[in-house]
PDB file of C-alpha atoms in Angstrom:
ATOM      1  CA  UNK E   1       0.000   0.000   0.000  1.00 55.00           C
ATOM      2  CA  UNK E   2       1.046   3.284  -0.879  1.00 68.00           C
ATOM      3  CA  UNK E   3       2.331   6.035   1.689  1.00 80.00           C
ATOM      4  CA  UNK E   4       0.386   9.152   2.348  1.00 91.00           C
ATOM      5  CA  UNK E   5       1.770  12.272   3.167  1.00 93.00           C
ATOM      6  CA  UNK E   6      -0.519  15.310   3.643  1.00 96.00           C
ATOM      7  CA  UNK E   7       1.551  18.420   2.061  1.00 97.00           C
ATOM      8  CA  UNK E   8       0.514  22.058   1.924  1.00 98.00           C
ATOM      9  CA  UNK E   9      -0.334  23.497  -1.800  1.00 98.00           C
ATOM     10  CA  UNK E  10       0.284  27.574  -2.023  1.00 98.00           C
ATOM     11  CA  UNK E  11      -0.766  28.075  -5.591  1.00 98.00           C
ATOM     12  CA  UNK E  12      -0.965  31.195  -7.399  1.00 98.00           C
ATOM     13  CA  UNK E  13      -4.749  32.476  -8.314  1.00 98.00           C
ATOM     14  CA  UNK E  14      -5.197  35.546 -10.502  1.00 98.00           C
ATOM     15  CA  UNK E  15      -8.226  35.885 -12.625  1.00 96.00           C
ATOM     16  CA  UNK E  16      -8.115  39.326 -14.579  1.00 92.00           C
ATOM     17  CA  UNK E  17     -11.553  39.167 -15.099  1.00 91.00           C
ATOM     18  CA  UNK E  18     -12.613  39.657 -11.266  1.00 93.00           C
ATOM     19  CA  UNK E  19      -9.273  40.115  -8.937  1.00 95.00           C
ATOM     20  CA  UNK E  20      -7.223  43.326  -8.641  1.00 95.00           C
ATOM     21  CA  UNK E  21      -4.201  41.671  -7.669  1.00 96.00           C
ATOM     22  CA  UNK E  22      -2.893  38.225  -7.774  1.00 97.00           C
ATOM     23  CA  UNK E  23      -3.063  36.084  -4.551  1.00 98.00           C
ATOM     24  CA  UNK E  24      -2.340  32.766  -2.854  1.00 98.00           C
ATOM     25  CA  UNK E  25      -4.501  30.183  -1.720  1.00 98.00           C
ATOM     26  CA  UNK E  26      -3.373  27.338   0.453  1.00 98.00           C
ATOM     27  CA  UNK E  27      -4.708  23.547   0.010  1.00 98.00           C
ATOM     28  CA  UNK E  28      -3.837  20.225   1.832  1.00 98.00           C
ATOM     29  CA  UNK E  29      -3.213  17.414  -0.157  1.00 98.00           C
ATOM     30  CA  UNK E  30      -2.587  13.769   0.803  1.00 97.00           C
ATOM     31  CA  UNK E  31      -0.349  12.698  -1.401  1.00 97.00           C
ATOM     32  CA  UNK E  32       1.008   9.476  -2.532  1.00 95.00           C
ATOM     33  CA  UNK E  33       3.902   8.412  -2.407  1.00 92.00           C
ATOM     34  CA  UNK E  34       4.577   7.759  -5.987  1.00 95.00           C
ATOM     35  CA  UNK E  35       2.880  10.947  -7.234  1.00 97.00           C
ATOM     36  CA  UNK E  36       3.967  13.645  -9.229  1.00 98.00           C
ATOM     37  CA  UNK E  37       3.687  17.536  -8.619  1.00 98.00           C
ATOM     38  CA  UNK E  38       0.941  17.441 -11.426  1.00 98.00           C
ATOM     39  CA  UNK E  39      -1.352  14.662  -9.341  1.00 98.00           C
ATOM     40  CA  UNK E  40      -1.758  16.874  -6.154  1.00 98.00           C
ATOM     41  CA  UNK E  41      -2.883  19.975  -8.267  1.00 98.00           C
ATOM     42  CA  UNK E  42      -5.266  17.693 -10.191  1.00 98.00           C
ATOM     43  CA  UNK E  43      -6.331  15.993  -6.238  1.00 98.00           C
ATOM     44  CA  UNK E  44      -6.897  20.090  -5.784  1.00 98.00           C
ATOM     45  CA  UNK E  45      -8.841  20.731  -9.119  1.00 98.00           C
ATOM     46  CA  UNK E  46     -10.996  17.335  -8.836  1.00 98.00           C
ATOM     47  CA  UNK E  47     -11.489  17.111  -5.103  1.00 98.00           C
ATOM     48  CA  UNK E  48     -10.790  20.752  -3.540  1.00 98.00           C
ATOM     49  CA  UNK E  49     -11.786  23.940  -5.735  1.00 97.00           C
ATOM     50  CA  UNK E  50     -12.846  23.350  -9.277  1.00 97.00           C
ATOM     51  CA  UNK E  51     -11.708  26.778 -10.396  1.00 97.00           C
ATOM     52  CA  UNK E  52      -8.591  25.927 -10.219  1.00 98.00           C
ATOM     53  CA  UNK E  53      -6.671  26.830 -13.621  1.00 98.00           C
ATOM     54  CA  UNK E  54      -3.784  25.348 -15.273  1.00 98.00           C
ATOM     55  CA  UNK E  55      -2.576  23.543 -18.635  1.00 97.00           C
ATOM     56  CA  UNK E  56      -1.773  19.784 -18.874  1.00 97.00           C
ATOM     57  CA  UNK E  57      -2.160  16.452 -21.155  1.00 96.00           C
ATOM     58  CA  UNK E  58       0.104  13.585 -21.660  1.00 96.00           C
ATOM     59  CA  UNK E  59       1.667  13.503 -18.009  1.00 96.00           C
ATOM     60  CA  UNK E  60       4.831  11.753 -19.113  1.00 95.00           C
ATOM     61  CA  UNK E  61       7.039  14.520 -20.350  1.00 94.00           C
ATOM     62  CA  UNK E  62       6.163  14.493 -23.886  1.00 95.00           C
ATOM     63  CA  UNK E  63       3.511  17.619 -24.644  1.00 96.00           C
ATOM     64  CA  UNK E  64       5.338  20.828 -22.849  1.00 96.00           C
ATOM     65  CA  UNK E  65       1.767  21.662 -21.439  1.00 97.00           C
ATOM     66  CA  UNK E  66       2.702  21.311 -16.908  1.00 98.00           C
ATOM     67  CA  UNK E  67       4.912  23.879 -17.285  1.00 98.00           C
ATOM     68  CA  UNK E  68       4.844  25.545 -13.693  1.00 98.00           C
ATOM     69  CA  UNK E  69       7.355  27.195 -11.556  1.00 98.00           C
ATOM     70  CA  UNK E  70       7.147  24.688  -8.399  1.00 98.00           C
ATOM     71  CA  UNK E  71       9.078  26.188  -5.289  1.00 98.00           C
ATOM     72  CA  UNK E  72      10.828  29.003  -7.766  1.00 97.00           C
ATOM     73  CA  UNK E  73      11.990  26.556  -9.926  1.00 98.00           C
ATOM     74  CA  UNK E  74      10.926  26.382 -13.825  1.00 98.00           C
ATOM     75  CA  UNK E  75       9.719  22.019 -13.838  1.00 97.00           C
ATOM     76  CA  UNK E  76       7.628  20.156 -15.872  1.00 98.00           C
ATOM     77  CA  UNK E  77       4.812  19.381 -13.328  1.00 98.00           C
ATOM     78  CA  UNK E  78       4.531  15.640 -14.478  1.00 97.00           C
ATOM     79  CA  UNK E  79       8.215  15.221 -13.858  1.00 95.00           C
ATOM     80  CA  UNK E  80       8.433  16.447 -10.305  1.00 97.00           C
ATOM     81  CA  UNK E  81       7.777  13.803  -7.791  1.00 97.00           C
ATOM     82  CA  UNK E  82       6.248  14.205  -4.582  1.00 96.00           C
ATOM     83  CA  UNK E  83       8.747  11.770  -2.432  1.00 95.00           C
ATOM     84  CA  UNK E  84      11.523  14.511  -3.461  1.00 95.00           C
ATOM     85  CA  UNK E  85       9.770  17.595  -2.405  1.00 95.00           C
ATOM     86  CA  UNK E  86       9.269  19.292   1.302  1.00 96.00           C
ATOM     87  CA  UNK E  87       6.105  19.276   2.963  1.00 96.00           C
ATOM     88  CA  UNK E  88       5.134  22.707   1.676  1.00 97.00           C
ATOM     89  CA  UNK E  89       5.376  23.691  -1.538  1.00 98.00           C
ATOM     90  CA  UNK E  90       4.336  26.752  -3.561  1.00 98.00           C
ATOM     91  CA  UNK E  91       2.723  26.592  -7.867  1.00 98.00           C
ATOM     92  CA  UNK E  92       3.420  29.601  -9.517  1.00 98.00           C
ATOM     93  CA  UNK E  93       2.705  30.356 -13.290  1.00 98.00           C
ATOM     94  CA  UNK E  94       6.171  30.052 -15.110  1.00 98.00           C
ATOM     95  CA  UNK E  95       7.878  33.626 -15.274  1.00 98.00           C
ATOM     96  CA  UNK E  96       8.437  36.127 -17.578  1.00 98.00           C
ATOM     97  CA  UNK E  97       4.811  35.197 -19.174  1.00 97.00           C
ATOM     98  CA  UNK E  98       1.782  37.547 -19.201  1.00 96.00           C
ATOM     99  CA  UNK E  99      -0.764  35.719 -16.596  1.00 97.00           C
ATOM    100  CA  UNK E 100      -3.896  34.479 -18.634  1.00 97.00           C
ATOM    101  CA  UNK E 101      -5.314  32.763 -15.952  1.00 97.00           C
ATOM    102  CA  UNK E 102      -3.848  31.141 -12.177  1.00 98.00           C
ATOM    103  CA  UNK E 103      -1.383  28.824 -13.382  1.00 98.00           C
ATOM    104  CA  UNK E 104      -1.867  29.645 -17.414  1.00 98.00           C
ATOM    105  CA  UNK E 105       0.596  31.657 -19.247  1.00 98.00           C
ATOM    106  CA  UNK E 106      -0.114  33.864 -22.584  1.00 97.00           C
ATOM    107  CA  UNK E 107       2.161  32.352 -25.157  1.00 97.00           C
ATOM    108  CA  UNK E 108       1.321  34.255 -28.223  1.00 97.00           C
ATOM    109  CA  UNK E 109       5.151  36.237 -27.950  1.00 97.00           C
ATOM    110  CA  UNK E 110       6.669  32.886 -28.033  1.00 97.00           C
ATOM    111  CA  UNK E 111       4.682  31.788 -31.019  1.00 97.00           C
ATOM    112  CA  UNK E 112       5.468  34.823 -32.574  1.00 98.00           C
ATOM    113  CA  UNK E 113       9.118  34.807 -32.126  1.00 98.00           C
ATOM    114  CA  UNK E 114       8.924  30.727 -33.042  1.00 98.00           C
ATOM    115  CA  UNK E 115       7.085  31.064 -36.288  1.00 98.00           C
ATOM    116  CA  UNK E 116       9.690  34.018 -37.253  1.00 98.00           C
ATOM    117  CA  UNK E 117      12.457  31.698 -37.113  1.00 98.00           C
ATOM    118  CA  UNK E 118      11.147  29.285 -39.767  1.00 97.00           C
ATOM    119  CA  UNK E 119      11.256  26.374 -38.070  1.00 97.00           C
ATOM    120  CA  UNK E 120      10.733  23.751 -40.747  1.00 96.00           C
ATOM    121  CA  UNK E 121      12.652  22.131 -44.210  1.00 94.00           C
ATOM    122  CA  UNK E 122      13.042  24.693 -46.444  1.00 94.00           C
ATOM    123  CA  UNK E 123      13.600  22.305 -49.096  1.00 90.00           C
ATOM    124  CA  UNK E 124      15.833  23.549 -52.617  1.00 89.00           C
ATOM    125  CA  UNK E 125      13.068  24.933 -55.255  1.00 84.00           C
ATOM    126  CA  UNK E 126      15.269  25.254 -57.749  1.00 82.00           C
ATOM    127  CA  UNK E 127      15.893  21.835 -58.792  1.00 80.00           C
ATOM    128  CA  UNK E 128      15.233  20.617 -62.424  1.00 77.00           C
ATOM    129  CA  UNK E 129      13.461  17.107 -60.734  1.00 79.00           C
ATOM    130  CA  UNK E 130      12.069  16.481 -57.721  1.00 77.00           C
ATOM    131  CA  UNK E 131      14.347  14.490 -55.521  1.00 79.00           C
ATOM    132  CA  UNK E 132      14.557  11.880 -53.104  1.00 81.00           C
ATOM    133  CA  UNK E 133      15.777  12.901 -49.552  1.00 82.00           C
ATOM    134  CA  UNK E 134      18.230  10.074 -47.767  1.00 86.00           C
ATOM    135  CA  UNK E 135      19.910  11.097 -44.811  1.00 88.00           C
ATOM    136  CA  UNK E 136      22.738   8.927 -43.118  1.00 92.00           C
ATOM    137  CA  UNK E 137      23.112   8.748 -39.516  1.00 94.00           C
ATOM    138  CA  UNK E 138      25.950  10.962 -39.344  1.00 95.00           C
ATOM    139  CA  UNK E 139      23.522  13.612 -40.282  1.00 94.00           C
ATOM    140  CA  UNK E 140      20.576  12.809 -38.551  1.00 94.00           C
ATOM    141  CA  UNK E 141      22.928  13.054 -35.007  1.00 95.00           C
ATOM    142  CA  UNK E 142      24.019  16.725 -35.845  1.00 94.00           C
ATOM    143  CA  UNK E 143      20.899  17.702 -35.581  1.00 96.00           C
ATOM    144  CA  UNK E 144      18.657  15.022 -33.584  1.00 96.00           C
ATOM    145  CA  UNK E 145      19.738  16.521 -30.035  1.00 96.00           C
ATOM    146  CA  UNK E 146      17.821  19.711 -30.952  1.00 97.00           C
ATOM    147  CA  UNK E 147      14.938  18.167 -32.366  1.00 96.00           C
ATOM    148  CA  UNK E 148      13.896  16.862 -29.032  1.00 96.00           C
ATOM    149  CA  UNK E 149      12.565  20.260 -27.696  1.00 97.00           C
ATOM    150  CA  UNK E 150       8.637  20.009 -26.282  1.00 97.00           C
ATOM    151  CA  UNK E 151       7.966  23.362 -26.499  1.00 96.00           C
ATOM    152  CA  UNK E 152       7.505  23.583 -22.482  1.00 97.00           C
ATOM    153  CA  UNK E 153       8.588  27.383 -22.265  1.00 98.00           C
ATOM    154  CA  UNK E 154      11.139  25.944 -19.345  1.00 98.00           C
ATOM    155  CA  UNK E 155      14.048  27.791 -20.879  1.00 98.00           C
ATOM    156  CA  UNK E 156      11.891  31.069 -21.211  1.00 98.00           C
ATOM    157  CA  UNK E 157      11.165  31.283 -17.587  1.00 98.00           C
ATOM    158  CA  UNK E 158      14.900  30.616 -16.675  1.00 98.00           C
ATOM    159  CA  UNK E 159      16.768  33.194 -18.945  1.00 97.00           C
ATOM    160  CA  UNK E 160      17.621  36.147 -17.376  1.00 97.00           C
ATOM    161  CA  UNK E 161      18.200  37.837 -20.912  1.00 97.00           C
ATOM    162  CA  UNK E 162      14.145  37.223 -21.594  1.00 97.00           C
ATOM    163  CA  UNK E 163      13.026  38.748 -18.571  1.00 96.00           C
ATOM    164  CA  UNK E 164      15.286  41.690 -19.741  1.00 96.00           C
ATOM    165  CA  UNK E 165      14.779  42.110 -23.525  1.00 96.00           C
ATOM    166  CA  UNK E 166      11.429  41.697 -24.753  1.00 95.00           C
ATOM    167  CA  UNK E 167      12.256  41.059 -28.235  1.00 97.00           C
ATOM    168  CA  UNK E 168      14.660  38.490 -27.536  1.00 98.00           C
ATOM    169  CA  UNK E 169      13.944  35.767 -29.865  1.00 98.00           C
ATOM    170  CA  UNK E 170      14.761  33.271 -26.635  1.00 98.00           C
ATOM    171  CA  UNK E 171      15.978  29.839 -26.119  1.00 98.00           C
ATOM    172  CA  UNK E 172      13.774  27.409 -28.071  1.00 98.00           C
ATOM    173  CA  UNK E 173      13.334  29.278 -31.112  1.00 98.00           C
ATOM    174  CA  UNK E 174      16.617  29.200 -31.557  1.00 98.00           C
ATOM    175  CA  UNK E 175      17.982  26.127 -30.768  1.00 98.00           C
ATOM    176  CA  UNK E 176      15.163  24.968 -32.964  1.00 97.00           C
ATOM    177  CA  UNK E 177      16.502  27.362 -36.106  1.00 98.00           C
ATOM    178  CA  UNK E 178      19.888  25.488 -35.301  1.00 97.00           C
ATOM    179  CA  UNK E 179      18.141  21.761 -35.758  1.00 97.00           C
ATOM    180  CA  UNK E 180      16.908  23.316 -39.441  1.00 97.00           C
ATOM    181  CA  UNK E 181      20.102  24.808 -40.446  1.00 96.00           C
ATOM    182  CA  UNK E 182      21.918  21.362 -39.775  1.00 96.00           C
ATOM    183  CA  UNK E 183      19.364  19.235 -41.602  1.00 96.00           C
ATOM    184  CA  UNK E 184      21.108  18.028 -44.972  1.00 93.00           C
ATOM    185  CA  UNK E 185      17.717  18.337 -46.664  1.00 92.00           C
ATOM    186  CA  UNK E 186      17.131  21.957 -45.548  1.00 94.00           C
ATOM    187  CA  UNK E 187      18.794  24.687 -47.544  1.00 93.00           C
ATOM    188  CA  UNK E 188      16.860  27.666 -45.225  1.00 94.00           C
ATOM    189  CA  UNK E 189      19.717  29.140 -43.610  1.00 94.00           C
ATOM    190  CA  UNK E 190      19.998  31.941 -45.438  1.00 92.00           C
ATOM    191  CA  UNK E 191      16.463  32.827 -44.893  1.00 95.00           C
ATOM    192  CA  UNK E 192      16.552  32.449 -40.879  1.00 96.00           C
ATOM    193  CA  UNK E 193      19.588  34.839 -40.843  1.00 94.00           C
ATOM    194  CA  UNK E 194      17.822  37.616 -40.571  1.00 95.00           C
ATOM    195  CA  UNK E 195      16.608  37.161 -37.203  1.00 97.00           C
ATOM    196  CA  UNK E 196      18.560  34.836 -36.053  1.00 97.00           C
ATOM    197  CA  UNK E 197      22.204  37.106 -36.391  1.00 95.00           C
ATOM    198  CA  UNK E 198      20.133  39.699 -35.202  1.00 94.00           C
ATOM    199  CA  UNK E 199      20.461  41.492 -32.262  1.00 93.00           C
ATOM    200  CA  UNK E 200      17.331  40.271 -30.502  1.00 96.00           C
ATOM    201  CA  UNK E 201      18.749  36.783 -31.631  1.00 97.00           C
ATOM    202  CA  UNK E 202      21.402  34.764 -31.113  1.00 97.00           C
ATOM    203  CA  UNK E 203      24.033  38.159 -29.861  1.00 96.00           C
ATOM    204  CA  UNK E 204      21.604  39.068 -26.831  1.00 95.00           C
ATOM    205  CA  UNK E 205      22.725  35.517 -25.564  1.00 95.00           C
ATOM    206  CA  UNK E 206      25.070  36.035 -22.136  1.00 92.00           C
ATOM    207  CA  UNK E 207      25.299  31.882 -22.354  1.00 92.00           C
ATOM    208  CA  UNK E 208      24.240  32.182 -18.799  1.00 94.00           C
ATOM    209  CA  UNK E 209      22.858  28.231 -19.331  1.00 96.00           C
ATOM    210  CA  UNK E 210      20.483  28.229 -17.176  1.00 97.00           C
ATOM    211  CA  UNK E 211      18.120  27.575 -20.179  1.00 97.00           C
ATOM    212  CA  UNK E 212      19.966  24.011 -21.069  1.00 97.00           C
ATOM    213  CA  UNK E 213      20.208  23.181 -16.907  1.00 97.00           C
ATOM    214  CA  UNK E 214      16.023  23.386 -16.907  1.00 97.00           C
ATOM    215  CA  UNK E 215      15.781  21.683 -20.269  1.00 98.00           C
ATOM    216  CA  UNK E 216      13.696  18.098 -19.228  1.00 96.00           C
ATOM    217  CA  UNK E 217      14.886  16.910 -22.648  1.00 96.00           C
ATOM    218  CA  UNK E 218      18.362  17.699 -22.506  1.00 96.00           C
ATOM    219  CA  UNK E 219      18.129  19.552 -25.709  1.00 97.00           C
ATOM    220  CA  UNK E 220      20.626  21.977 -24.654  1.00 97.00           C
ATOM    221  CA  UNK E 221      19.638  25.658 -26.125  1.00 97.00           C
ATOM    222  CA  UNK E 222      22.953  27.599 -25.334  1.00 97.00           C
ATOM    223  CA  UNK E 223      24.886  24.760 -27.076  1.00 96.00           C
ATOM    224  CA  UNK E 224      22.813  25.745 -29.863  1.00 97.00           C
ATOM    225  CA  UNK E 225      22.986  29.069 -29.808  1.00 97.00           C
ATOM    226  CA  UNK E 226      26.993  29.127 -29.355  1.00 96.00           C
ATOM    227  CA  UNK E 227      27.085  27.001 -32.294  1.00 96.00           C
ATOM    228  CA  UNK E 228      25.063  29.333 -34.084  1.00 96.00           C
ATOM    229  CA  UNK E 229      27.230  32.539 -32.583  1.00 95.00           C
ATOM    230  CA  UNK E 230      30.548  30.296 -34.229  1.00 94.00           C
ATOM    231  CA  UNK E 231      28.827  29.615 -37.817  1.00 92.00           C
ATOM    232  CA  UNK E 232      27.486  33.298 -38.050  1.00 91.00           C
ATOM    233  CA  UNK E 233      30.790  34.747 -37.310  1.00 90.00           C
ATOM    234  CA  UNK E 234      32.503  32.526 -40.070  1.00 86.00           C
ATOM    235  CA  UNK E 235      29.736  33.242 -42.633  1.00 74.00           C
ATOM    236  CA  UNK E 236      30.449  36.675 -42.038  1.00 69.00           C
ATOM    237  CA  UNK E 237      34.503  36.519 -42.726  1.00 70.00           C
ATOM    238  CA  UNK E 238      33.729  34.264 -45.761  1.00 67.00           C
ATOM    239  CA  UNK E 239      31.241  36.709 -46.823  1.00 64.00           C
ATOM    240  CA  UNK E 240      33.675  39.402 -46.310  1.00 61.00           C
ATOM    241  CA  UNK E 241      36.907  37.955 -48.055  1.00 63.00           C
ATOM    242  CA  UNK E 242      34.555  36.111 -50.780  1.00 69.00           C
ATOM    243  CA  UNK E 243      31.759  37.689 -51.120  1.00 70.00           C
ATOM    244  CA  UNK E 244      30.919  35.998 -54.694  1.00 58.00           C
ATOM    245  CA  UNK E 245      30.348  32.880 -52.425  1.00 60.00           C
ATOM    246  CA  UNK E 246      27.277  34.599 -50.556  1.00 59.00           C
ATOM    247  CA  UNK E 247      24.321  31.821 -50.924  1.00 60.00           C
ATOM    248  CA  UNK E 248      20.952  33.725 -52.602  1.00 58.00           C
ATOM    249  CA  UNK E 249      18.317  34.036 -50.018  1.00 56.00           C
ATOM    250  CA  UNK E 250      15.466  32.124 -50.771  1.00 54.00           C
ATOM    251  CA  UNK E 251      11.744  33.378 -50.953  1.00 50.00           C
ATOM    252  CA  UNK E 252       8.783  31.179 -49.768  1.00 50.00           C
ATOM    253  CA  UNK E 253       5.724  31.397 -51.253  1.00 45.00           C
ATOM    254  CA  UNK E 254       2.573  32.601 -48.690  1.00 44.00           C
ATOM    255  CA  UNK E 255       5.445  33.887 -46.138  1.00 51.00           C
ATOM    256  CA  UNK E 256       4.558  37.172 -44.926  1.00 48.00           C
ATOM    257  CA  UNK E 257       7.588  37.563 -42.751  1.00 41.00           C
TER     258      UNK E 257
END
């Protein structure tokens, strides 16, 4: 049989629609022993107060959607287990995320800055035939480490530089622009360079890390975005001492970036 332990809940409640300022409301929980963080606030919302707001869906790591700052740290609610935390513990919305709603961030800035960075094959239009795509697995691993990012918003809520610079493209985006650029069937780098070298991209980067030491999928962002820093900086010699070597920028078709 499974232990108990009754823990105390302070979560974060904030509904714009009726409260003036946010607040903090305190729930017991008994809690098994093999639970996660996620279970007890889905004891609260089933069994406690149905009002209770927040985002979830797989509960094994996989969608991005528990997201929650537990005890000030950025975690993945489904992977933060009960037998490992202290007998009073505080849910917070992840930072440096307008509030929609208790534990439910607004993420249409990191959409924005996502979709901007074209993250998908650009495959080569200008080829006489269409072509088959083989990759070996030499080139699937230069780029299979970054391909494992869920989208959680962890790394958004950790970097200092995105609670500082609003327009800083962030973490994710990035790393994922990195994954496309090293695909052997994407020829889109040229295209992403224009955010991406910007200055709201991968140069407002301190490589702090504390994006890659919250990452539950070990993707690794500022490896990404160093990597990035170190091809930009030689594309911009080359481009310098040859400039006849400067790839065209390709145009998509129904891109209005």
């Amino acid at each position: 049989m499974s232990t108990v332990r009754t823990l105390e809940f302070e979560i974060f409640r904030y509904d714009p629609d009726q409260d003036e300022q946010p607040y903090y409301q305190n729930y017991k929980v008994p809690c098994q022993e093999e639970w996660v963080v996620l279970d007890a606030v889905n004891y609260i919302k089933d069994n406690l107060d149905r009002s209770l707001s927040y985002r979830w869906s797989c509960h094994m790591a996989v969608c991005g959607s528990c997201g929650m700052m537990v005890n000030g740290e950025p975690t993945l609610s489904c992977h933060a287990f009960i037998r490992d935390m202290p007998d009073k513990i505080r849910i917070e919305p992840l930072e440096n995320f307008p509030v929609a709603r208790d534990l439910i961030v607004d993420m249409d800035s990191f959409i924005t800055k996502l979709a901007s960075v074209k993250p998908y094959i650009i495959p080569n239009e200008n080829l006489s035939e269409p072509k088959t795509y083989t990759q070996m697995p030499n080139e699937l691993m230069k780029f299979k480490q970054f391909s494992q990012c869920i989208n959680c918003l962890l790394c958004y809520s950790a970097c200092p530089q995105v609670a500082m610079v609003e327009d800083f493209i962030g973490p994710a985006a990035l790393a994922l622009a990195h994954r496309y650029n090293q695909d052997s069937r994407d020829v889109g780098r040229s295209a992403r360079e224009d955010v991406v070298h910007s200055n709201d991209g991968i140069w407002e980067c301190s490589f702090v890390g504390a994006c890659s030491d919250v990452c539950p999928k070990n993707v690794d962002p500022a490896a990404a975005i160093q990597q990035t820093k170190i091809a930009a900086t030689g594309d911009f010699f080359k481009g310098f001492l040859m400039p006849w070597t400067a790839e065209p920028k390709q145009s998509n078709e129904g891109d209005d970036s």
